[in-house]
PDB file of C-alpha atoms in Angstrom:
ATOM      1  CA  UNK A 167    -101.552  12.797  15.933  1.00 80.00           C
ATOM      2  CA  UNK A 168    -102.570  10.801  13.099  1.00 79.00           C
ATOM      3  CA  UNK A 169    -104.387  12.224  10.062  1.00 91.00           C
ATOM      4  CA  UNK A 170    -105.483  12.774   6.915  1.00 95.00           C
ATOM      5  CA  UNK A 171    -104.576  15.282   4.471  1.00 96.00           C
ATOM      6  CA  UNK A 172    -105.262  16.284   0.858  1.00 97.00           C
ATOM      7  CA  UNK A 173    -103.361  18.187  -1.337  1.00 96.00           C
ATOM      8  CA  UNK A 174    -104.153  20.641  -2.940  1.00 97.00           C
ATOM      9  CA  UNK A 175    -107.168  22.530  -1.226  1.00 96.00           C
ATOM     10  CA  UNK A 176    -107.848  24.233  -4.391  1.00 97.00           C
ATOM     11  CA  UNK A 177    -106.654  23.535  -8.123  1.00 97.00           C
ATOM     12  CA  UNK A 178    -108.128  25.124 -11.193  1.00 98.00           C
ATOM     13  CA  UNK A 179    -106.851  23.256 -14.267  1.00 97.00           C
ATOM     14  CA  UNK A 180    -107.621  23.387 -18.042  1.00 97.00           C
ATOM     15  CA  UNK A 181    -109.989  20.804 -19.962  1.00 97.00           C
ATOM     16  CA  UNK A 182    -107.878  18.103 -21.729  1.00 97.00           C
ATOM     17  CA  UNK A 183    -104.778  17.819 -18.895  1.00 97.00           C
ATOM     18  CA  UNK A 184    -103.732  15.352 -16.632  1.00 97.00           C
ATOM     19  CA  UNK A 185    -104.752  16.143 -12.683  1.00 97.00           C
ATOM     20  CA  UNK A 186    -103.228  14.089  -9.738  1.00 98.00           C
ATOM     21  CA  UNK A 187    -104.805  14.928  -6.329  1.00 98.00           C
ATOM     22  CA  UNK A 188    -103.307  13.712  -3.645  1.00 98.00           C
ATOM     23  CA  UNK A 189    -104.331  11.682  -0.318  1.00 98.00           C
ATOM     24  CA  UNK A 190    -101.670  10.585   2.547  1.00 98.00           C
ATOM     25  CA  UNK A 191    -103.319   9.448   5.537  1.00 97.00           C
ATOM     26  CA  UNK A 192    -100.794   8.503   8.705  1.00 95.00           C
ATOM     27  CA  UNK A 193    -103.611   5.943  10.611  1.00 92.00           C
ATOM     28  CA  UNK A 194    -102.203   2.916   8.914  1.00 93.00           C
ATOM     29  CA  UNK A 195    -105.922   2.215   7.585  1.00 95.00           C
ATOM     30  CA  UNK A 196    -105.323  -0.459   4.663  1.00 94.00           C
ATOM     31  CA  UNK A 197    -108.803   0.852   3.564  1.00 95.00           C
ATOM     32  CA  UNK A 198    -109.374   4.115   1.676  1.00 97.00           C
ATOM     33  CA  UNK A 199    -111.618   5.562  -0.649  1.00 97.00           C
ATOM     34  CA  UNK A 200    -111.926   9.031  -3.147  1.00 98.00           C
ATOM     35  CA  UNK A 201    -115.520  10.495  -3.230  1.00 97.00           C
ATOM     36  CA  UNK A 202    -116.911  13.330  -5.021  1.00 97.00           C
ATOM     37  CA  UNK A 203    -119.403  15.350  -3.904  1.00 96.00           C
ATOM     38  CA  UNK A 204    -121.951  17.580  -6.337  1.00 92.00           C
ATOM     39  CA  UNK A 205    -124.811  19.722  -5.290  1.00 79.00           C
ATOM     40  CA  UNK A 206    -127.722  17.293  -4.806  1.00 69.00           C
ATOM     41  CA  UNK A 207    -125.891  14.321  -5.441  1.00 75.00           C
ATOM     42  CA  UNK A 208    -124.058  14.121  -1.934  1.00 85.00           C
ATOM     43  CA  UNK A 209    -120.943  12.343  -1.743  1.00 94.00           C
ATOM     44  CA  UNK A 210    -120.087   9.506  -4.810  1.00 95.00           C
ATOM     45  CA  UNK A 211    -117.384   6.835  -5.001  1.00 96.00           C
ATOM     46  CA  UNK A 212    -114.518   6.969  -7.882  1.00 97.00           C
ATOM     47  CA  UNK A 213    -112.824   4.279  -6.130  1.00 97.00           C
ATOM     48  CA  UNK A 214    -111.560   2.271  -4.056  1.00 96.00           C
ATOM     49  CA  UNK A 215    -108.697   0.326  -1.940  1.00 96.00           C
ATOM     50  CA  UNK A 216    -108.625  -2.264   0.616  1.00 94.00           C
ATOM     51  CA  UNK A 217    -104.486  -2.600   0.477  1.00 95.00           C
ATOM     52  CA  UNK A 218    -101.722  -2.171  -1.526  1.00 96.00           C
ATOM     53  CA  UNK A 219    -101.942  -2.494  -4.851  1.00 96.00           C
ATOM     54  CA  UNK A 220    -105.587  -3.126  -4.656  1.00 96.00           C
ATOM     55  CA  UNK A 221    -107.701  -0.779  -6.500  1.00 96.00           C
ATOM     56  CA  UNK A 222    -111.341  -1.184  -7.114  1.00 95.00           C
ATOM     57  CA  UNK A 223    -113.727   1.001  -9.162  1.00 95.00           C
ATOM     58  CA  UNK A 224    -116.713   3.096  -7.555  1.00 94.00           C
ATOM     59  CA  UNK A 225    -119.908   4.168  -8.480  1.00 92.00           C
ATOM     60  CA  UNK A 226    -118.527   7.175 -10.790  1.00 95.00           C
ATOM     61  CA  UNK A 227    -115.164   5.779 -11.859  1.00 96.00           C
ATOM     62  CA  UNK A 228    -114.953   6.897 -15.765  1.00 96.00           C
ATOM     63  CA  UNK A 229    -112.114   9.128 -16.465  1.00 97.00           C
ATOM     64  CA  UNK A 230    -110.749   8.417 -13.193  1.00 98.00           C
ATOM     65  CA  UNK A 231    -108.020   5.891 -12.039  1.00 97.00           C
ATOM     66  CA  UNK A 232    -106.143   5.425  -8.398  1.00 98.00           C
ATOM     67  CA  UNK A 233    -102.864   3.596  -7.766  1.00 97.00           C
ATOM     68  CA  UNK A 234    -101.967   2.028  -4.155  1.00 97.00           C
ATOM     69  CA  UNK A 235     -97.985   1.705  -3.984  1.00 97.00           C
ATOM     70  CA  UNK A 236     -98.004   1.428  -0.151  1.00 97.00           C
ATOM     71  CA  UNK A 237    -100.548   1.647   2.408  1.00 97.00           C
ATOM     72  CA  UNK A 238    -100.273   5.388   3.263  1.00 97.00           C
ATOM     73  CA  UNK A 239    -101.372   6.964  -0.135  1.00 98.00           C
ATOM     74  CA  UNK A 240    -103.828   6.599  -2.857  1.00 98.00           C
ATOM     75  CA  UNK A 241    -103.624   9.347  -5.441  1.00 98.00           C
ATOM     76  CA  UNK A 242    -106.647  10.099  -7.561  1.00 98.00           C
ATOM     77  CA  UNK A 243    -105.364  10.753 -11.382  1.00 98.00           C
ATOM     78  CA  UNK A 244    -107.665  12.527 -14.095  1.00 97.00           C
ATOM     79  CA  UNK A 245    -106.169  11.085 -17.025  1.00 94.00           C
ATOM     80  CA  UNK A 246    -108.142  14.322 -18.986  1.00 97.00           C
ATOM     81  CA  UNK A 247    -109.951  16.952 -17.111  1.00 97.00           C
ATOM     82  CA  UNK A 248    -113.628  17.536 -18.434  1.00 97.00           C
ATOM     83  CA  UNK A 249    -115.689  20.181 -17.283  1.00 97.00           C
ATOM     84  CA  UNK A 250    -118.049  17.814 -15.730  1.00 96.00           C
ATOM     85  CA  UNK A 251    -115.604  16.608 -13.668  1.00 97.00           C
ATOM     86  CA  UNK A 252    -115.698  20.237 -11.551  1.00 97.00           C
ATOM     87  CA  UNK A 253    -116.285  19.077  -7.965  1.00 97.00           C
ATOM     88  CA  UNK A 254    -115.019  19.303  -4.267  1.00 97.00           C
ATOM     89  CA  UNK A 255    -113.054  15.515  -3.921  1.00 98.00           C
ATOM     90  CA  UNK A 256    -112.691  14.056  -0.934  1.00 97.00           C
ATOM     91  CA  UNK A 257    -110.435  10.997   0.367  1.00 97.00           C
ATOM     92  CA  UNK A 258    -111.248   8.574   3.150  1.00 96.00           C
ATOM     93  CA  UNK A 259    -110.010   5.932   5.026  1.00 96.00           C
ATOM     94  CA  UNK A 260    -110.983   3.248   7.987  1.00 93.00           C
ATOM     95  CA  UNK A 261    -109.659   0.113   9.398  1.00 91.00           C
ATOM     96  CA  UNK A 262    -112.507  -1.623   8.796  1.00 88.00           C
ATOM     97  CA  UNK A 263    -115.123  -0.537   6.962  1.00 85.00           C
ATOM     98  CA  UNK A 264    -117.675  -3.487   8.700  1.00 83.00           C
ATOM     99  CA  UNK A 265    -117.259  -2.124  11.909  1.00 80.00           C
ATOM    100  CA  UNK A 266    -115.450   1.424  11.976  1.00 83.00           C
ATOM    101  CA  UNK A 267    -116.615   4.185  10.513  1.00 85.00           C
ATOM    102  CA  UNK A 268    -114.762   6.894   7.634  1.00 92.00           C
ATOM    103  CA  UNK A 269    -112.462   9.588   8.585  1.00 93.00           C
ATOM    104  CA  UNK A 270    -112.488  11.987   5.888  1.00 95.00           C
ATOM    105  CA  UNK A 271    -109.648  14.617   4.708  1.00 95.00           C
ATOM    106  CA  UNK A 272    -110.518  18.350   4.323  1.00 95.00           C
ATOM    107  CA  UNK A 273    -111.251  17.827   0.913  1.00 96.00           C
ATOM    108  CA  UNK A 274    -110.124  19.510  -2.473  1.00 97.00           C
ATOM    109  CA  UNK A 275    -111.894  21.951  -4.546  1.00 96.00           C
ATOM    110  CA  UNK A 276    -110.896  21.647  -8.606  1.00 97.00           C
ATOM    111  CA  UNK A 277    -112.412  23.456 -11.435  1.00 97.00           C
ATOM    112  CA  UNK A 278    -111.548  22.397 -14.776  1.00 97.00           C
ATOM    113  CA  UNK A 279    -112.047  25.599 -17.151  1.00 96.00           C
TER     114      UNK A 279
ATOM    115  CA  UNK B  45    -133.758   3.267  -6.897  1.00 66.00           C
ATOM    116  CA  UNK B  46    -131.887   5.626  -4.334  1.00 78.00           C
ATOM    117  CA  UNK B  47    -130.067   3.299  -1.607  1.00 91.00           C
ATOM    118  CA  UNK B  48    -130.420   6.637   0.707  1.00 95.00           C
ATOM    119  CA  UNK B  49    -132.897   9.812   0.753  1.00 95.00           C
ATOM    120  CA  UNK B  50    -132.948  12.345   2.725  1.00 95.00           C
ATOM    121  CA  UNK B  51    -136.289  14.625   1.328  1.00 94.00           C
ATOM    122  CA  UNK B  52    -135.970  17.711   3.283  1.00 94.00           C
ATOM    123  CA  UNK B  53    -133.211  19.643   1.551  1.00 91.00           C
ATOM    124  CA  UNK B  54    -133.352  22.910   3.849  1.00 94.00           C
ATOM    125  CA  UNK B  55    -134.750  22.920   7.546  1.00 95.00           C
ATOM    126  CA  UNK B  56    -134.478  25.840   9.777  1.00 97.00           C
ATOM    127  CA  UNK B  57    -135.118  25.550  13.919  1.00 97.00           C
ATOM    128  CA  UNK B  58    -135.102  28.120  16.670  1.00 97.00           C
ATOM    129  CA  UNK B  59    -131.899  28.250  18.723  1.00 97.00           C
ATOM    130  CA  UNK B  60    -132.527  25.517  21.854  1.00 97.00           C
ATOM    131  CA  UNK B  61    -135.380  23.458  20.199  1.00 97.00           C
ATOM    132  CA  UNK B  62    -135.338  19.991  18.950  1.00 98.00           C
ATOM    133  CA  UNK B  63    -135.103  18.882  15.003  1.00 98.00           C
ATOM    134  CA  UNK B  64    -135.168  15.691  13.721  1.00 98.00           C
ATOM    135  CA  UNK B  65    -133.778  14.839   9.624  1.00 98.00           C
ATOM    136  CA  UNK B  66    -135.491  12.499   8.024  1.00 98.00           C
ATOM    137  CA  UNK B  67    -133.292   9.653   6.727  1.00 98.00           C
ATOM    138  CA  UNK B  68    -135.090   6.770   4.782  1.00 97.00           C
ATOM    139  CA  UNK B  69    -132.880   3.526   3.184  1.00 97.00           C
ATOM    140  CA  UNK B  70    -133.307   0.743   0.626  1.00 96.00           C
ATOM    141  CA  UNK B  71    -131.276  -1.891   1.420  1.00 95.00           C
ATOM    142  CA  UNK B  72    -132.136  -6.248   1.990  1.00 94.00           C
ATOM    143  CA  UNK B  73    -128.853  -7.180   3.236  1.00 94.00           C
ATOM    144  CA  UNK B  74    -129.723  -7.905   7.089  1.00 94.00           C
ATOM    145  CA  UNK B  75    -126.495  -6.474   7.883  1.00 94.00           C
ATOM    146  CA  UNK B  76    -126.018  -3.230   7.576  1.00 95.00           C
ATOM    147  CA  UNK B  77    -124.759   0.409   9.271  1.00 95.00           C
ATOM    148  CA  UNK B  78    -126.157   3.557   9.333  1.00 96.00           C
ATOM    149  CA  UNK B  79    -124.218   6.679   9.754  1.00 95.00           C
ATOM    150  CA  UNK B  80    -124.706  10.855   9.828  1.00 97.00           C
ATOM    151  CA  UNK B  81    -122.194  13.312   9.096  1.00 96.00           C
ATOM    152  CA  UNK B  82    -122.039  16.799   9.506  1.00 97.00           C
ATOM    153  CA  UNK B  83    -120.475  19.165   6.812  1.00 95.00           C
ATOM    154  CA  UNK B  84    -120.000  22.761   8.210  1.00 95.00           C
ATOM    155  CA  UNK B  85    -119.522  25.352   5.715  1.00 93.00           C
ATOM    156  CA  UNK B  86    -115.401  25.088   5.870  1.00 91.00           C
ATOM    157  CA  UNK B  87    -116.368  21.900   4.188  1.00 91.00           C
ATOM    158  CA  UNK B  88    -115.093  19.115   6.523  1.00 92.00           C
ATOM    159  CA  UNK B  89    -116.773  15.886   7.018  1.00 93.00           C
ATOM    160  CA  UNK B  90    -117.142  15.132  10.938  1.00 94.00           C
ATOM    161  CA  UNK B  91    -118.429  11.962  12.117  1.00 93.00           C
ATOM    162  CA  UNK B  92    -122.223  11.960  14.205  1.00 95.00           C
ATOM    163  CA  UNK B  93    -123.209   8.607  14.967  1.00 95.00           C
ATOM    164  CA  UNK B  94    -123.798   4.996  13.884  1.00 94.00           C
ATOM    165  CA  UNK B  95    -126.278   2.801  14.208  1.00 95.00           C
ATOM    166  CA  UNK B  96    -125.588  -1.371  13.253  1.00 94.00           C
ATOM    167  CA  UNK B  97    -128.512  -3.240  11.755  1.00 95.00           C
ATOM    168  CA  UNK B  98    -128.449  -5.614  14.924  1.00 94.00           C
ATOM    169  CA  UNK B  99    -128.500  -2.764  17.585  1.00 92.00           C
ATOM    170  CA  UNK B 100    -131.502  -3.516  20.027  1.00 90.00           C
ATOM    171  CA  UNK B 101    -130.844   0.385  21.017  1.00 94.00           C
ATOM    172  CA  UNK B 102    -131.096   3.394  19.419  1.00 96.00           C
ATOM    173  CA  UNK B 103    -127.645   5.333  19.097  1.00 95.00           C
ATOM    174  CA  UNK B 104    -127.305   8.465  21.085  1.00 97.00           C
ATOM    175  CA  UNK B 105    -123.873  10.555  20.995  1.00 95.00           C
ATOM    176  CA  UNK B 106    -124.897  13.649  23.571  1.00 97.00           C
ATOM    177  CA  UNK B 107    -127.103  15.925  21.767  1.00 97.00           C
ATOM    178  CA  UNK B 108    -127.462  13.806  18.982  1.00 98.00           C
ATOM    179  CA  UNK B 109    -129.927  10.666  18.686  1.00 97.00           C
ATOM    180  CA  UNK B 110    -131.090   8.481  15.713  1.00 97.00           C
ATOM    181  CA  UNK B 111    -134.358   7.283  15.337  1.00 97.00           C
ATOM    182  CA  UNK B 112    -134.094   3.937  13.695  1.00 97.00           C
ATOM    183  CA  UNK B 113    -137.383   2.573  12.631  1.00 96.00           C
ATOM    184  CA  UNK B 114    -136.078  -0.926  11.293  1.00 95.00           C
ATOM    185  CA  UNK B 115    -139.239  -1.948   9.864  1.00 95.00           C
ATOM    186  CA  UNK B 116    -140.366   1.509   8.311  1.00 96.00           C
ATOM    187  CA  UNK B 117    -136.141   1.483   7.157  1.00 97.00           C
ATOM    188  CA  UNK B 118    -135.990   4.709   8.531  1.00 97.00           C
ATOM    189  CA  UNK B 119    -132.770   6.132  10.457  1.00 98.00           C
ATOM    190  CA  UNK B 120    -133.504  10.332  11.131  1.00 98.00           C
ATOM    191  CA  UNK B 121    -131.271  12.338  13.086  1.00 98.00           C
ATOM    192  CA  UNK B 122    -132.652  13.867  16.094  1.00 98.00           C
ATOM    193  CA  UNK B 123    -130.645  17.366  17.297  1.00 98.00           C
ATOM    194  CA  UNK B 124    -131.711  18.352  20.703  1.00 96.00           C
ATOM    195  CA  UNK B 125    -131.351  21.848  22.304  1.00 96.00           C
ATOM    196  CA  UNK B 126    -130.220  23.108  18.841  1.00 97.00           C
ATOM    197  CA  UNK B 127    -127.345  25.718  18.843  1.00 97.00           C
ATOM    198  CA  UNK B 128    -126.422  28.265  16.106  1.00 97.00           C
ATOM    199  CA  UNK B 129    -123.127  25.682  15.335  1.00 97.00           C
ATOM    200  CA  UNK B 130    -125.159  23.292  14.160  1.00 98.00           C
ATOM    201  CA  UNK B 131    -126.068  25.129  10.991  1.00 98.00           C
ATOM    202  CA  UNK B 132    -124.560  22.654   8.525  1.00 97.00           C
ATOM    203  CA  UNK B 133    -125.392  20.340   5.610  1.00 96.00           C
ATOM    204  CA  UNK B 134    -126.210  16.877   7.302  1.00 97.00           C
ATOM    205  CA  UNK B 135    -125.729  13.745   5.495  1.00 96.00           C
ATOM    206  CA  UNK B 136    -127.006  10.233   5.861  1.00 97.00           C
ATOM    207  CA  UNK B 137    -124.677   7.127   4.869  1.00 96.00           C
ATOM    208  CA  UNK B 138    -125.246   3.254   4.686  1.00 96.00           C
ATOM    209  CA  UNK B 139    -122.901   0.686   4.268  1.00 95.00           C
ATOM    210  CA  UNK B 140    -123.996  -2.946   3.839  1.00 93.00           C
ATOM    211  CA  UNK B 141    -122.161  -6.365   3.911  1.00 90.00           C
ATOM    212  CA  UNK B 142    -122.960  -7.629   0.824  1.00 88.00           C
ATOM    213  CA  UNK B 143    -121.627  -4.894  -0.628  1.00 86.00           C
ATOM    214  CA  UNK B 144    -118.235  -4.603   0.552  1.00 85.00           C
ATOM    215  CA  UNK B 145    -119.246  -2.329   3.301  1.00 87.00           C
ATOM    216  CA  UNK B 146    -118.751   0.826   0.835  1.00 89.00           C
ATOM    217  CA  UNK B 147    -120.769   3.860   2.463  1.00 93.00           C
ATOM    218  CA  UNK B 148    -123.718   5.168   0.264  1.00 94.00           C
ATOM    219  CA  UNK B 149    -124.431   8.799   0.739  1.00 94.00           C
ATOM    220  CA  UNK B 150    -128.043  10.734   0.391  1.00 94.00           C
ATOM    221  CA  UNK B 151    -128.177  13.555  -1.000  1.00 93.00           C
ATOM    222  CA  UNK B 152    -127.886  15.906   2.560  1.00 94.00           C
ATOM    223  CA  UNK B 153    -129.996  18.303   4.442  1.00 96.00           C
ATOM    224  CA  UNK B 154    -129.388  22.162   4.926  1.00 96.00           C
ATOM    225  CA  UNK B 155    -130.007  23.262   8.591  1.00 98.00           C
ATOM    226  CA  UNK B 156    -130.058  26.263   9.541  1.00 97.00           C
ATOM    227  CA  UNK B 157    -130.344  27.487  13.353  1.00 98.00           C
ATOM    228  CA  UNK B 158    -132.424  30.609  13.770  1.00 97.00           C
ATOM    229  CA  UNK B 159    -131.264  32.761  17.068  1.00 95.00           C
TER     230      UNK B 159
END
């Protein structure tokens, strides 16, 4: 069956270092997306792709960046973890974002101490 | 201005009866989606239902109905016959055309099924 998984689940890293979380996602979507979600803020956009090698910055995108070398991943790289960037992440794709909904991955939990 | 609020951030119900979460949106792009999603606590996001700007109908997906009030720009969940699963965190999302169709998230609702 198709799907999307994260990796890791859980990652506790120190301020000041370089953090890649993964996303592989076996639907084929040329759409996907990296979200993180804080208490009372629901879910935010870091970025975004619609293909490869597009990238496209969210909502929340500082200290963030994404690179799209083929269709099935988008890895989400902190270039230099900050303790405000403690938060669950979650990846997403979709075929179409118009007229399909998101299917999300399981998320991954990272603390920056 | 929020694109999405949701202002109840903790509801309980009894087991079996009806609950409906309030969803209210900002948006004047005529086309538009609304979605829910339902986080359990193992933290997963699982698709509820949609509703499309241009839908005559109101979306039902068994037990769960929205409530979209086009003029009033609201979009609430209803739950009927509530069971003790559907304690969750319940979030609203909208995506709109003229802005690439990215989803916009409220901040949730806490429910939490009394037996």
């Amino acid at each position: 069956d198709a799907e999307i998984t994260q990796s890791p689940r859980h990652k506790i890293t120190e301020t000041g270092r370089q953090v890649t979380l993964a996303c592989h996602q076996t639907w084929n979507h040329n759409n996907m997306f990296w979200y993180r979600q804080d208490l009372g803020h629901g879910l935010r956009l870091i970025h975004y792709s619609y293909g490869v090698q597009d990238t496209n910055k969210g909502e929340v995108s500082d200290g963030y960046s994404v690179s799209r070398s083929n269709t099935e991943d988008l890895p989400l790289t902190l270039e230099s973890a900050a303790s405000s960037q403690t938060s669950v992440y979650f990846c997403a794709s979709s075929p179409d974002p118009a007229n399909y909904g998101y299917t999300f991955g399981s998320g991954t939990r990272l603390t920056v101490v | 201005a929020q694109k999405i609020t949701q202002t109840q951030p903790g509801m309980f119900v009894q087991e079996k009866e009806a609950v409906t979460l309030d969803c209210t949106y900002d948006t004047s792009d005529p086309s538009y989606g609304l979605f829910w999603y339902k986080q359990p606590s193992s933290g997963e996001m699982i698709f509820l239902i949609y509703q499309g700007s241009y839908d005559q109908q109101n979306a039902t997906e068994g037990r769960y109905s929205l409530n979209f009030q086009k003029a009033r720009k609201s979009a609430n969940l209803v739950i009927s016959a509530s069971q003790l699963g559907d304690s969750a965190m319940y979030f609203c999302a909208m995506r709109e055309a003229n802005a690439g169709n990215m989803l916009t998230f409220g901040g949730g609702t806490r429910l939490m099924v009394k037996p």
